[in-house]
Amino acid sequence: MNQLIWIADGVALAIHHRQIAEHGGLEGIRDEGLLESALSRPQNLLAYSESPPDMASLAAAYAYGIVKNHPFVDGK
């Protein structure tokens, strides 16, 4: 597997800001710890999975972490 580039907190916040600007809603983080947890989920999957996960599984881990943890004020 090539070198992976993980999504940093600042990148996630920039994406959130852009989505709120485009689609409306409340801006801000509800809980920074929950955001860090959500963004760490793919790294955890890679480290502790029995077999190496594919890119789709890592992307799904990001999505699941953000949806489950609901770290932003506006859950959109």
mmCIF file of C-alpha atoms in Angstrom:
data_model
loop_
_atom_site.group_PDB
_atom_site.id
_atom_site.type_symbol
_atom_site.label_atom_id
_atom_site.label_comp_id
_atom_site.label_asym_id
_atom_site.label_seq_id
_atom_site.Cartn_x
_atom_site.Cartn_y
_atom_site.Cartn_z
ATOM 1 C CA MET A 1 0.000 0.000 0.000
ATOM 2 C CA ASN A 2 1.326 3.463 -0.841
ATOM 3 C CA GLN A 3 1.878 6.125 1.786
ATOM 4 C CA LEU A 4 -1.517 7.214 3.076
ATOM 5 C CA ILE A 5 -2.416 10.844 3.721
ATOM 6 C CA TRP A 6 -4.826 11.186 6.620
ATOM 7 C CA ILE A 7 -7.395 13.979 6.919
ATOM 8 C CA ALA A 8 -6.168 16.549 9.449
ATOM 9 C CA ASP A 9 -8.493 18.426 11.813
ATOM 10 C CA GLY A 10 -7.885 21.673 9.908
ATOM 11 C CA VAL A 11 -8.871 20.094 6.598
ATOM 12 C CA ALA A 12 -12.065 18.661 8.106
ATOM 13 C CA LEU A 13 -12.916 22.100 9.521
ATOM 14 C CA ALA A 14 -12.278 23.769 6.152
ATOM 15 C CA ILE A 15 -14.587 21.258 4.447
ATOM 16 C CA HIS A 16 -17.222 21.869 7.131
ATOM 17 C CA HIS A 17 -16.920 25.654 6.694
ATOM 18 C CA ARG A 18 -17.278 25.366 2.916
ATOM 19 C CA GLN A 19 -20.331 23.089 3.181
ATOM 20 C CA ILE A 20 -22.029 25.478 5.612
ATOM 21 C CA ALA A 21 -21.244 28.432 3.306
ATOM 22 C CA GLU A 22 -22.714 26.580 0.313
ATOM 23 C CA HIS A 23 -25.718 24.931 1.922
ATOM 24 C CA GLY A 24 -26.406 26.931 5.089
ATOM 25 C CA GLY A 25 -26.591 25.782 8.669
ATOM 26 C CA LEU A 26 -24.816 26.356 11.945
ATOM 27 C CA GLU A 27 -21.042 26.483 11.909
ATOM 28 C CA GLY A 28 -18.776 25.153 14.603
ATOM 29 C CA ILE A 29 -17.545 22.119 16.466
ATOM 30 C CA ARG A 30 -19.777 20.575 19.110
ATOM 31 C CA ASP A 31 -16.956 18.503 20.616
ATOM 32 C CA GLU A 32 -13.295 18.535 19.501
ATOM 33 C CA GLY A 33 -12.642 15.152 21.081
ATOM 34 C CA LEU A 34 -15.402 13.586 19.008
ATOM 35 C CA LEU A 35 -13.928 15.103 15.839
ATOM 36 C CA GLU A 36 -10.472 13.742 16.683
ATOM 37 C CA SER A 37 -12.015 10.352 17.431
ATOM 38 C CA ALA A 38 -13.873 10.297 14.106
ATOM 39 C CA LEU A 39 -10.753 11.272 12.170
ATOM 40 C CA SER A 40 -8.712 8.599 13.974
ATOM 41 C CA ARG A 41 -11.099 5.773 13.116
ATOM 42 C CA PRO A 42 -9.471 4.847 9.741
ATOM 43 C CA GLN A 43 -5.995 4.816 11.310
ATOM 44 C CA ASN A 44 -7.301 2.549 14.050
ATOM 45 C CA LEU A 45 -8.848 0.262 11.427
ATOM 46 C CA LEU A 46 -5.538 0.050 9.572
ATOM 47 C CA ALA A 47 -3.555 -0.641 12.745
ATOM 48 C CA TYR A 48 -5.833 -3.276 14.261
ATOM 49 C CA SER A 49 -7.588 -4.938 11.312
ATOM 50 C CA GLU A 50 -6.845 -8.635 10.782
ATOM 51 C CA SER A 51 -6.242 -7.983 7.087
ATOM 52 C CA PRO A 52 -5.253 -4.676 5.468
ATOM 53 C CA PRO A 53 -8.385 -2.638 4.668
ATOM 54 C CA ASP A 54 -8.913 -1.262 1.171
ATOM 55 C CA MET A 55 -9.419 2.439 0.406
ATOM 56 C CA ALA A 56 -13.209 2.097 0.380
ATOM 57 C CA SER A 57 -13.128 0.667 3.908
ATOM 58 C CA LEU A 58 -10.917 3.507 5.121
ATOM 59 C CA ALA A 59 -13.231 6.086 3.511
ATOM 60 C CA ALA A 60 -16.242 4.372 5.070
ATOM 61 C CA ALA A 61 -14.506 4.528 8.457
ATOM 62 C CA TYR A 62 -14.212 8.325 8.088
ATOM 63 C CA ALA A 63 -17.875 8.645 7.116
ATOM 64 C CA TYR A 64 -19.077 6.347 9.887
ATOM 65 C CA GLY A 65 -16.972 8.133 12.497
ATOM 66 C CA ILE A 66 -18.301 11.569 11.571
ATOM 67 C CA VAL A 67 -21.927 10.412 11.367
ATOM 68 C CA LYS A 68 -21.757 8.384 14.586
ATOM 69 C CA ASN A 69 -19.831 10.947 16.655
ATOM 70 C CA HIS A 70 -21.719 13.993 15.315
ATOM 71 C CA PRO A 71 -18.841 16.362 16.213
ATOM 72 C CA PHE A 72 -20.236 19.450 14.454
ATOM 73 C CA VAL A 73 -22.941 21.781 15.748
ATOM 74 C CA ASP A 74 -24.923 21.290 12.542
ATOM 75 C CA GLY A 75 -24.970 17.627 11.631
ATOM 76 C CA LYS A 76 -25.245 18.186 7.877
#
